[in-house]
Short mmCIF file of C-alpha atoms in Angstrom, two decimals:
data_model
loop_
_atom_site.label_atom_id
_atom_site.label_comp_id
_atom_site.label_asym_id
_atom_site.label_seq_id
_atom_site.Cartn_x
_atom_site.Cartn_y
_atom_site.Cartn_z
CA UNK A 1 -0.53 0.14 -0.52
CA UNK A 2 1.34 3.61 -1.12
CA UNK A 3 1.90 6.17 2.22
CA UNK A 4 -0.25 9.06 1.11
CA UNK A 5 1.07 12.32 2.15
CA UNK A 6 -0.58 15.48 2.76
CA UNK A 7 1.58 16.57 0.33
CA UNK A 8 0.07 14.96 -3.24
CA UNK A 9 -3.45 13.99 -1.68
CA UNK A 10 -5.99 15.83 -2.80
CA UNK A 11 -9.52 15.55 -0.43
CA UNK A 12 -11.61 14.03 -2.93
CA UNK A 13 -8.75 11.24 -2.50
CA UNK A 14 -9.49 10.91 1.03
CA UNK A 15 -13.47 11.33 0.85
CA UNK A 16 -13.39 8.93 -1.51
CA UNK A 17 -11.34 6.45 0.84
CA UNK A 18 -13.44 7.13 3.46
CA UNK A 19 -16.91 6.35 1.37
CA UNK A 20 -15.00 3.20 -0.27
CA UNK A 21 -14.88 2.21 3.32
CA UNK A 22 -18.32 3.05 4.50
CA UNK A 23 -20.37 1.46 1.28
CA UNK A 24 -19.09 -1.65 1.94
CA UNK A 25 -20.12 -1.88 5.44
CA UNK A 26 -23.38 -0.72 4.15
CA UNK A 27 -23.51 1.95 6.77
CA UNK A 28 -24.20 4.59 4.63
CA UNK A 29 -28.17 3.82 6.33
CA UNK A 30 -26.71 4.85 9.15
CA UNK A 31 -24.32 8.38 8.69
CA UNK A 32 -27.30 10.89 8.45
CA UNK A 33 -26.07 14.47 9.66
CA UNK A 34 -27.71 13.78 12.61
CA UNK A 35 -25.60 11.38 13.35
CA UNK A 36 -22.46 12.26 11.98
CA UNK A 37 -21.93 15.72 13.82
CA UNK A 38 -22.84 13.61 17.70
CA UNK A 39 -20.11 11.01 16.09
CA UNK A 40 -17.46 14.36 15.21
CA UNK A 41 -18.27 15.99 18.64
CA UNK A 42 -17.70 13.05 20.31
CA UNK A 43 -14.27 12.74 19.01
CA UNK A 44 -13.39 15.93 19.07
CA UNK A 45 -13.70 15.48 23.06
CA UNK A 46 -11.32 12.32 22.78
CA UNK A 47 -9.05 15.15 21.43
CA UNK A 48 -9.57 17.77 24.34
CA UNK A 49 -8.93 15.22 27.42
CA UNK A 50 -5.86 15.44 27.03
CA UNK A 51 -5.26 18.63 27.40
CA UNK A 52 -8.07 19.33 30.53
CA UNK A 53 -5.88 19.91 33.13
CA UNK A 54 -1.95 21.50 31.49
CA UNK A 55 -1.48 24.63 30.63
CA UNK A 56 -2.36 25.63 26.99
CA UNK A 57 1.29 25.96 27.20
CA UNK A 58 2.28 22.72 28.62
CA UNK A 59 -0.06 21.31 25.72
CA UNK A 60 2.30 21.52 22.39
CA UNK A 61 5.06 19.69 24.66
CA UNK A 62 2.17 16.94 24.91
CA UNK A 63 1.90 16.89 22.06
CA UNK A 64 4.75 16.52 21.05
CA UNK A 65 5.49 13.09 24.14
CA UNK A 66 5.79 10.16 21.47
CA UNK A 67 3.56 8.11 23.58
CA UNK A 68 0.24 10.88 23.49
CA UNK A 69 1.14 11.41 19.97
CA UNK A 70 0.37 8.28 19.13
CA UNK A 71 -2.94 8.39 20.21
CA UNK A 72 -3.70 12.53 19.76
CA UNK A 73 -2.54 11.32 15.98
CA UNK A 74 -5.54 8.80 15.79
CA UNK A 75 -8.87 11.47 17.75
CA UNK A 76 -6.96 14.11 14.88
CA UNK A 77 -7.97 11.65 12.24
CA UNK A 78 -11.62 10.10 13.71
CA UNK A 79 -11.79 13.34 13.51
CA UNK A 80 -11.73 14.78 10.06
CA UNK A 81 -12.61 11.28 9.20
CA UNK A 82 -16.25 12.32 10.35
CA UNK A 83 -15.85 15.15 9.48
CA UNK A 84 -14.97 14.34 4.62
CA UNK A 85 -18.18 11.11 4.97
CA UNK A 86 -20.02 14.61 7.16
CA UNK A 87 -19.02 15.84 3.52
CA UNK A 88 -19.65 13.59 1.44
CA UNK A 89 -23.42 12.61 2.90
CA UNK A 90 -23.69 15.70 1.97
CA UNK A 91 -22.20 16.46 -1.32
CA UNK A 92 -20.12 19.45 -0.06
CA UNK A 93 -16.59 21.01 -1.54
CA UNK A 94 -15.06 20.98 2.06
CA UNK A 95 -12.41 23.26 -0.12
CA UNK A 96 -14.40 25.42 -1.80
CA UNK A 97 -16.62 25.86 1.76
CA UNK A 98 -13.24 26.30 3.45
CA UNK A 99 -12.36 28.97 0.61
CA UNK A 100 -15.46 31.15 1.68
CA UNK A 101 -15.36 30.44 5.20
CA UNK A 102 -12.12 32.11 5.12
CA UNK A 103 -12.54 35.33 2.38
CA UNK A 104 -15.52 35.84 5.60
CA UNK A 105 -13.09 36.25 8.47
CA UNK A 106 -10.39 37.90 6.69
CA UNK A 107 -13.61 40.61 6.74
CA UNK A 108 -14.51 40.05 10.25
CA UNK A 109 -10.12 39.56 11.33
CA UNK A 110 -8.23 42.44 8.78
CA UNK A 111 -4.38 42.25 10.06
CA UNK A 112 -4.37 46.29 11.38
CA UNK A 113 -7.49 45.38 13.56
CA UNK A 114 -6.59 41.68 15.25
CA UNK A 115 -2.54 41.46 15.14
CA UNK A 116 -2.39 39.70 18.07
CA UNK A 117 -5.69 40.40 19.88
CA UNK A 118 -7.29 37.22 20.75
CA UNK A 119 -10.81 39.47 20.47
CA UNK A 120 -13.59 38.09 19.28
CA UNK A 121 -14.22 40.14 15.96
CA UNK A 122 -17.23 42.41 17.93
CA UNK A 123 -15.33 43.17 20.24
CA UNK A 124 -12.11 44.38 18.06
CA UNK B 1 -9.58 34.20 -6.95
CA UNK B 2 -9.58 30.41 -7.96
CA UNK B 3 -12.58 28.38 -7.01
CA UNK B 4 -10.96 25.22 -4.64
CA UNK B 5 -12.64 22.33 -5.29
CA UNK B 6 -11.71 18.65 -3.74
CA UNK B 7 -11.05 17.30 -6.79
CA UNK B 8 -8.27 19.83 -7.21
CA UNK B 9 -6.52 21.46 -3.55
CA UNK B 10 -4.57 18.72 -1.91
CA UNK B 11 -4.31 18.53 1.82
CA UNK B 12 -1.18 20.25 2.42
CA UNK B 13 -2.67 23.70 0.10
CA UNK B 14 -5.15 23.99 2.34
CA UNK B 15 -3.12 23.55 5.62
CA UNK B 16 -0.60 26.16 3.77
CA UNK B 17 -3.97 28.54 3.41
CA UNK B 18 -5.02 28.10 6.76
CA UNK B 19 -1.49 28.92 8.78
CA UNK B 20 -0.24 32.05 6.19
CA UNK B 21 -3.97 32.57 7.90
CA UNK B 22 -2.60 32.92 11.23
CA UNK B 23 0.41 33.78 10.45
CA UNK B 24 -0.45 37.47 9.39
CA UNK B 25 -2.54 37.96 12.57
CA UNK B 26 0.26 36.74 14.57
CA UNK B 27 -2.30 34.04 16.02
CA UNK B 28 0.31 31.11 16.39
CA UNK B 29 0.27 32.09 20.49
CA UNK B 30 -3.02 31.41 20.69
CA UNK B 31 -2.73 28.45 18.60
CA UNK B 32 -1.96 26.20 21.24
CA UNK B 33 -3.54 22.62 20.43
CA UNK B 34 -5.27 23.02 24.30
CA UNK B 35 -7.28 25.92 22.60
CA UNK B 36 -7.32 24.25 19.06
CA UNK B 37 -8.76 21.25 20.70
CA UNK B 38 -11.49 23.83 22.40
CA UNK B 39 -12.44 25.45 19.75
CA UNK B 40 -13.25 22.42 17.61
CA UNK B 41 -15.27 20.33 19.51
CA UNK B 42 -17.52 23.89 20.56
CA UNK B 43 -17.90 24.08 16.55
CA UNK B 44 -18.35 20.65 16.60
CA UNK B 45 -21.21 22.01 18.97
CA UNK B 46 -23.25 24.83 16.50
CA UNK B 47 -22.47 21.76 14.03
CA UNK B 48 -25.01 19.49 16.20
CA UNK B 49 -27.44 22.04 16.29
CA UNK B 50 -29.47 22.76 13.38
CA UNK B 51 -30.36 18.56 13.71
CA UNK B 52 -29.92 18.83 17.65
CA UNK B 53 -34.87 17.66 17.92
CA UNK B 54 -35.09 16.14 13.65
CA UNK B 55 -35.40 12.94 13.29
CA UNK B 56 -32.26 11.03 11.59
CA UNK B 57 -33.88 10.42 8.59
CA UNK B 58 -35.22 14.29 8.73
CA UNK B 59 -31.73 15.52 9.69
CA UNK B 60 -30.99 14.44 5.30
CA UNK B 61 -33.39 16.56 4.32
CA UNK B 62 -32.26 19.52 6.82
CA UNK B 63 -28.82 19.73 4.86
CA UNK B 64 -30.67 20.04 2.25
CA UNK B 65 -32.56 22.82 2.14
CA UNK B 66 -30.80 25.88 1.31
CA UNK B 67 -31.18 28.87 3.70
CA UNK B 68 -29.53 25.65 6.59
CA UNK B 69 -27.58 24.70 4.69
CA UNK B 70 -25.08 27.55 3.83
CA UNK B 71 -24.44 27.44 7.41
CA UNK B 72 -23.96 24.54 7.74
CA UNK B 73 -21.36 24.76 5.57
CA UNK B 74 -19.98 27.43 7.61
CA UNK B 75 -19.58 25.40 10.85
CA UNK B 76 -18.69 22.09 8.81
CA UNK B 77 -15.52 24.42 7.19
CA UNK B 78 -14.89 26.54 11.32
CA UNK B 79 -14.36 22.06 12.39
CA UNK B 80 -12.01 21.28 8.94
CA UNK B 81 -9.66 24.83 9.61
CA UNK B 82 -9.88 24.28 13.27
CA UNK B 83 -8.46 20.44 12.71
CA UNK B 84 -5.83 21.44 9.75
CA UNK B 85 -4.95 24.22 12.56
CA UNK B 86 -3.58 21.46 14.57
CA UNK B 87 -2.01 20.01 12.03
CA UNK B 88 0.09 22.54 11.04
CA UNK B 89 0.09 23.50 15.18
CA UNK B 90 1.73 20.30 15.58
CA UNK B 91 3.37 18.98 12.43
CA UNK B 92 0.62 16.12 12.15
CA UNK B 93 0.01 14.38 8.18
CA UNK B 94 -3.62 14.48 8.23
CA UNK B 95 -3.55 11.78 5.36
CA UNK B 96 -1.43 9.62 6.91
CA UNK B 97 -3.29 8.99 9.90
CA UNK B 98 -6.10 8.74 8.41
CA UNK B 99 -4.61 6.11 6.24
CA UNK B 100 -3.32 4.76 9.63
CA UNK B 101 -7.33 4.63 11.14
CA UNK B 102 -8.54 3.31 8.28
CA UNK B 103 -6.38 -0.19 8.39
CA UNK B 104 -6.92 -0.10 11.90
CA UNK B 105 -9.99 0.13 11.29
CA UNK B 106 -10.59 -2.40 8.03
CA UNK B 107 -9.28 -5.32 11.12
CA UNK B 108 -11.83 -3.86 13.67
CA UNK B 109 -14.19 -3.96 11.40
CA UNK B 110 -13.58 -6.84 8.56
CA UNK B 111 -16.01 -5.83 6.22
CA UNK B 112 -18.42 -10.23 6.72
CA UNK B 113 -18.55 -9.05 10.61
CA UNK B 114 -20.05 -4.92 10.22
CA UNK B 115 -22.00 -5.24 7.00
CA UNK B 116 -25.34 -3.47 7.78
CA UNK B 117 -23.90 -3.46 11.62
CA UNK B 118 -23.79 0.28 13.30
CA UNK B 119 -22.22 -2.00 16.93
CA UNK B 120 -18.76 -1.56 18.43
CA UNK B 121 -15.92 -3.61 17.43
CA UNK B 122 -16.46 -4.67 20.58
CA UNK B 123 -19.77 -6.51 20.16
CA UNK B 124 -19.56 -7.76 16.69
CA UNK C 1 -23.04 5.95 54.51
CA UNK C 2 -26.15 7.25 54.01
CA UNK C 3 -27.44 6.69 51.38
CA UNK C 4 -28.42 9.99 49.59
CA UNK C 5 -31.39 10.54 46.67
CA UNK C 6 -32.74 14.06 45.22
CA UNK C 7 -36.05 14.24 46.95
CA UNK C 8 -34.45 15.00 50.27
CA UNK C 9 -30.64 16.36 48.59
CA UNK C 10 -30.54 20.44 47.90
CA UNK C 11 -28.53 21.13 45.31
CA UNK C 12 -26.01 23.01 47.71
CA UNK C 13 -24.95 19.68 50.17
CA UNK C 14 -24.28 17.79 46.05
CA UNK C 15 -21.34 21.57 45.76
CA UNK C 16 -20.33 20.95 49.26
CA UNK C 17 -19.57 17.66 49.08
CA UNK C 18 -17.48 17.75 45.44
CA UNK C 19 -15.95 21.12 46.48
CA UNK C 20 -14.41 19.07 50.10
CA UNK C 21 -13.60 15.89 47.52
CA UNK C 22 -11.15 19.20 44.97
CA UNK C 23 -10.53 20.84 48.39
CA UNK C 24 -8.72 17.86 50.12
CA UNK C 25 -6.38 16.79 46.59
CA UNK C 26 -6.10 20.30 46.54
CA UNK C 27 -7.31 20.64 42.37
CA UNK C 28 -8.91 23.56 42.57
CA UNK C 29 -5.22 25.32 41.12
CA UNK C 30 -6.64 23.07 38.43
CA UNK C 31 -10.10 24.07 38.36
CA UNK C 32 -10.31 27.31 36.38
CA UNK C 33 -13.41 27.86 34.78
CA UNK C 34 -11.51 26.88 31.33
CA UNK C 35 -10.36 23.71 32.74
CA UNK C 36 -13.73 22.25 33.81
CA UNK C 37 -15.65 23.67 31.12
CA UNK C 38 -13.16 21.54 28.43
CA UNK C 39 -14.03 18.64 30.87
CA UNK C 40 -17.92 19.26 31.03
CA UNK C 41 -18.00 18.87 27.77
CA UNK C 42 -15.73 15.66 27.55
CA UNK C 43 -17.95 14.15 29.19
CA UNK C 44 -21.15 15.33 27.14
CA UNK C 45 -19.18 13.80 24.49
CA UNK C 46 -18.84 10.69 26.80
CA UNK C 47 -22.40 10.13 27.48
CA UNK C 48 -23.10 11.17 24.03
CA UNK C 49 -21.52 7.84 22.81
CA UNK C 50 -23.94 5.05 23.49
CA UNK C 51 -26.38 6.90 21.45
CA UNK C 52 -24.39 7.93 18.14
CA UNK C 53 -25.91 5.81 15.51
CA UNK C 54 -29.22 4.64 17.69
CA UNK C 55 -32.53 5.92 16.34
CA UNK C 56 -33.54 9.13 19.34
CA UNK C 57 -37.02 5.97 20.02
CA UNK C 58 -34.36 2.53 20.07
CA UNK C 59 -31.73 5.36 22.40
CA UNK C 60 -34.84 4.92 24.85
CA UNK C 61 -34.30 1.74 24.93
CA UNK C 62 -30.23 1.77 25.78
CA UNK C 63 -31.00 3.69 28.31
CA UNK C 64 -33.38 0.77 30.29
CA UNK C 65 -30.42 -2.05 29.19
CA UNK C 66 -28.68 -2.70 32.52
CA UNK C 67 -25.04 -3.27 31.25
CA UNK C 68 -25.74 0.18 29.78
CA UNK C 69 -27.14 2.19 31.77
CA UNK C 70 -25.21 1.25 35.19
CA UNK C 71 -22.33 3.66 32.01
CA UNK C 72 -24.73 6.46 30.85
CA UNK C 73 -25.42 7.26 35.43
CA UNK C 74 -21.86 7.43 35.64
CA UNK C 75 -21.38 9.30 32.83
CA UNK C 76 -24.27 11.24 34.07
CA UNK C 77 -22.96 11.85 37.76
CA UNK C 78 -19.88 12.77 35.85
CA UNK C 79 -21.32 15.89 33.54
CA UNK C 80 -22.63 17.51 36.09
CA UNK C 81 -20.24 17.03 39.30
CA UNK C 82 -18.21 19.34 36.45
CA UNK C 83 -20.89 20.89 36.37
CA UNK C 84 -21.17 21.95 39.21
CA UNK C 85 -17.83 22.19 40.00
CA UNK C 86 -17.68 25.20 37.02
CA UNK C 87 -20.44 26.82 39.87
CA UNK C 88 -18.24 25.58 43.10
CA UNK C 89 -15.09 27.49 41.51
CA UNK C 90 -17.77 30.76 40.48
CA UNK C 91 -20.14 31.58 42.74
CA UNK C 92 -23.40 30.45 41.09
CA UNK C 93 -25.95 30.07 42.18
CA UNK C 94 -27.33 26.33 40.28
CA UNK C 95 -31.07 27.08 41.68
CA UNK C 96 -31.23 30.81 40.34
CA UNK C 97 -29.60 30.78 37.92
CA UNK C 98 -32.58 27.30 36.62
CA UNK C 99 -34.49 29.63 37.67
CA UNK C 100 -34.02 33.06 35.36
CA UNK C 101 -33.30 30.81 32.69
CA UNK C 102 -36.39 28.68 32.45
CA UNK C 103 -37.99 32.43 32.35
CA UNK C 104 -36.13 33.53 30.00
CA UNK C 105 -37.53 30.21 28.35
CA UNK C 106 -41.60 30.46 29.05
CA UNK C 107 -41.19 34.66 26.96
CA UNK C 108 -39.16 33.07 24.33
CA UNK C 109 -41.33 29.65 24.37
CA UNK C 110 -44.95 30.40 25.76
CA UNK C 111 -47.46 27.16 25.36
CA UNK C 112 -49.69 28.18 22.92
CA UNK C 113 -47.18 28.59 20.78
CA UNK C 114 -44.50 26.00 20.89
CA UNK C 115 -46.50 23.25 21.66
CA UNK C 116 -45.55 19.21 20.20
CA UNK C 117 -43.09 21.85 18.56
CA UNK C 118 -39.35 21.52 18.30
CA UNK C 119 -38.29 24.58 16.40
CA UNK C 120 -36.67 27.58 17.77
CA UNK C 121 -37.94 30.49 19.37
CA UNK C 122 -36.68 32.52 16.03
CA UNK C 123 -39.64 30.07 13.80
CA UNK C 124 -42.26 30.36 16.25
CA UNK D 1 -42.67 34.11 42.68
CA UNK D 2 -39.76 33.42 45.33
CA UNK D 3 -36.49 33.03 44.17
CA UNK D 4 -34.59 29.41 44.90
CA UNK D 5 -31.31 29.12 45.74
CA UNK D 6 -29.37 25.39 46.01
CA UNK D 7 -29.52 26.47 49.77
CA UNK D 8 -33.04 25.64 50.04
CA UNK D 9 -33.85 23.26 46.90
CA UNK D 10 -33.91 20.28 47.25
CA UNK D 11 -32.50 18.07 43.13
CA UNK D 12 -35.61 17.06 42.95
CA UNK D 13 -38.11 20.42 43.30
CA UNK D 14 -35.05 21.41 40.19
CA UNK D 15 -35.65 18.08 37.77
CA UNK D 16 -39.73 18.13 38.84
CA UNK D 17 -40.19 21.98 37.21
CA UNK D 18 -37.92 21.34 34.76
CA UNK D 19 -40.39 18.34 33.74
CA UNK D 20 -43.70 20.56 34.00
CA UNK D 21 -41.83 22.77 31.18
CA UNK D 22 -41.25 20.19 29.13
CA UNK D 23 -45.00 18.42 29.78
CA UNK D 24 -46.83 22.30 29.62
CA UNK D 25 -45.73 22.06 25.76
CA UNK D 26 -46.57 18.18 24.75
CA UNK D 27 -42.05 18.27 24.75
CA UNK D 28 -41.21 14.54 25.64
CA UNK D 29 -41.50 13.53 22.53
CA UNK D 30 -38.52 15.39 21.29
CA UNK D 31 -36.77 14.41 24.73
CA UNK D 32 -35.38 11.11 23.95
CA UNK D 33 -32.28 10.33 25.68
CA UNK D 34 -29.99 10.69 22.24
CA UNK D 35 -31.30 14.23 21.33
CA UNK D 36 -31.09 15.50 25.82
CA UNK D 37 -27.29 13.81 24.65
CA UNK D 38 -26.42 16.84 21.90
CA UNK D 39 -28.34 19.40 23.41
CA UNK D 40 -26.63 18.91 26.02
CA UNK D 41 -22.78 18.30 24.57
CA UNK D 42 -24.08 21.97 22.14
CA UNK D 43 -24.53 24.18 25.22
CA UNK D 44 -21.36 22.59 27.01
CA UNK D 45 -19.90 24.12 22.94
CA UNK D 46 -21.27 27.04 23.76
CA UNK D 47 -20.11 27.67 27.85
CA UNK D 48 -16.35 26.21 26.68
CA UNK D 49 -16.69 28.75 24.00
CA UNK D 50 -16.71 32.33 26.81
CA UNK D 51 -12.62 30.65 27.76
CA UNK D 52 -10.84 29.55 24.19
CA UNK D 53 -8.59 31.50 23.97
CA UNK D 54 -7.08 32.88 26.93
CA UNK D 55 -4.71 31.74 29.57
CA UNK D 56 -6.54 29.53 32.84
CA UNK D 57 -5.89 32.28 35.23
CA UNK D 58 -7.86 35.03 33.00
CA UNK D 59 -10.82 32.53 32.78
CA UNK D 60 -11.00 33.63 36.39
CA UNK D 61 -11.53 37.02 35.40
CA UNK D 62 -13.17 36.16 33.08
CA UNK D 63 -16.20 35.06 35.01
CA UNK D 64 -16.42 37.79 37.65
CA UNK D 65 -16.85 40.30 34.84
CA UNK D 66 -19.85 40.84 35.42
CA UNK D 67 -21.39 41.12 31.27
CA UNK D 68 -19.70 37.95 30.60
CA UNK D 69 -21.03 36.51 34.08
CA UNK D 70 -24.85 36.75 32.82
CA UNK D 71 -24.32 34.82 29.57
CA UNK D 72 -22.03 32.46 31.22
CA UNK D 73 -24.45 32.13 34.35
CA UNK D 74 -27.36 31.33 31.20
CA UNK D 75 -24.89 28.44 29.18
CA UNK D 76 -24.74 26.93 32.99
CA UNK D 77 -28.25 26.82 33.55
CA UNK D 78 -28.56 25.21 29.87
CA UNK D 79 -25.80 22.47 30.36
CA UNK D 80 -27.56 21.81 33.75
CA UNK D 81 -31.45 21.95 32.87
CA UNK D 82 -30.66 19.27 29.45
CA UNK D 83 -28.59 17.51 32.16
CA UNK D 84 -32.14 16.87 34.62
CA UNK D 85 -34.02 17.03 32.04
CA UNK D 86 -31.53 13.59 31.32
CA UNK D 87 -32.22 12.36 34.68
CA UNK D 88 -36.18 12.63 34.32
CA UNK D 89 -36.27 10.54 31.41
CA UNK D 90 -33.93 7.81 31.68
CA UNK D 91 -35.58 8.17 35.52
CA UNK D 92 -31.85 8.37 36.57
CA UNK D 93 -31.13 10.09 40.69
CA UNK D 94 -28.79 12.19 40.29
CA UNK D 95 -27.27 12.00 43.92
CA UNK D 96 -27.60 9.12 44.24
CA UNK D 97 -26.07 9.09 40.88
CA UNK D 98 -23.07 11.44 41.71
CA UNK D 99 -22.30 9.91 45.11
CA UNK D 100 -21.70 6.00 43.63
CA UNK D 101 -19.64 8.57 41.88
CA UNK D 102 -17.68 10.41 44.40
CA UNK D 103 -16.98 6.68 46.73
CA UNK D 104 -15.42 5.52 42.27
CA UNK D 105 -14.19 8.35 41.97
CA UNK D 106 -11.70 8.33 45.89
CA UNK D 107 -10.51 5.43 45.81
CA UNK D 108 -9.67 5.50 42.03
CA UNK D 109 -7.95 9.33 43.62
CA UNK D 110 -6.72 8.74 46.96
CA UNK D 111 -5.64 11.51 49.06
CA UNK D 112 -2.56 10.56 49.07
CA UNK D 113 -1.13 9.78 45.84
CA UNK D 114 -3.25 12.17 44.18
CA UNK D 115 -2.53 15.39 46.07
CA UNK D 116 -1.28 18.56 43.97
CA UNK D 117 -1.00 16.06 40.85
CA UNK D 118 -3.42 16.47 37.77
CA UNK D 119 -2.62 13.38 36.56
CA UNK D 120 -4.54 10.59 35.27
CA UNK D 121 -5.31 7.94 38.41
CA UNK D 122 -3.74 5.61 35.40
CA UNK D 123 -0.31 7.71 36.13
CA UNK D 124 0.03 7.87 39.90
#
């Protein structure tokens, strides 16, 4: 099996593999948007569990610890798998949606106002 | 601005744009894994809110409703933006992590056992 | 140890026991609102995991299954423990806050408009 | 209307009011455990949003800021309302469940080992 890497893997390629996995198991019947959004949120919760009591700066070290890192990679993969399957089931083009959202974000957070600040755009 | 689409956009391309957006605003200081995992979970919660009281089958219709759909695309984009920025900050190759997780899932959920069933692998 | 029951246990009594548990272990230093909100959300995610692929009606049966139920009681306890410790750390009176929220909800969802409908108040 | 306060409000009293609110609106049909667990997790996500980019110590100040605090009280109330309605729909005695969980936690986290440490019990 060839190893995939972000540099030469399109979003469509990942979506296609995830869809094939579900189809082969006849799982599309369970993959209603409601259920996938729950699974996504539950996996996001598992990812958070690695960092509950740590200071933010210490969480950077946790993510570098080899044992923890293997688990963290798995949780992140689960999150993105469910997000892409959600996109499969609803026909969303993820790249276009991200591009549109980033264009909107750029208007809400212009560089000169947002630089170095974590405030919400309503408070800039 | 050229429109992006999943068919010809690599994961690395999306990661690069998201990182550039954060760098331009000097936001990497806030993007500790702990904080990004929280933001990701919070956005996953917003995505769920569209489907709280609907039957799973009805959630498929909700995702097709034009007004709702625009919002749903935005929430999904937010989720994936934070997931990819988490990958940026921790140096995770998303495609490799997904491939590894799907290989593990294929072992836990062999087609002949898992077909048409939503049970957890521990109960198959 | 006397068994507690909802009929004769005040919210203050639960809060007091939860605070004493944390103090005895010198854990208040970790119990910043940020951290407790994460722990709460992560536990809510674990509670959801019991129901991911089930129809809503089937989730009522899952909650009655003895094996599952024991776990579900534990997850719900975890959720409420973190919520009450959040109230401890921030000085929130939970009963007053719930009463205020229900008064607001009663205005947003008047019986004659909301009866039998799951729509958000903005769509009633 | 008499004001409720934690000192003299039992858990059963809160549960009763929340159930009456739902019954009056014929909402029990929507309050399957699956749906309530989603609503709970979504509200926990909204509570987290107040603290996303703050250091844990700064989150203590955020919770004291009068404007933020009013919102935070509302989100916490929402979380506990859904948790108690979940208990209503599944017949869980919250006080007994919390007592049982704290007894288990006391065994997992004995004071002499856990004092001043945020490690998971498996790592103590």
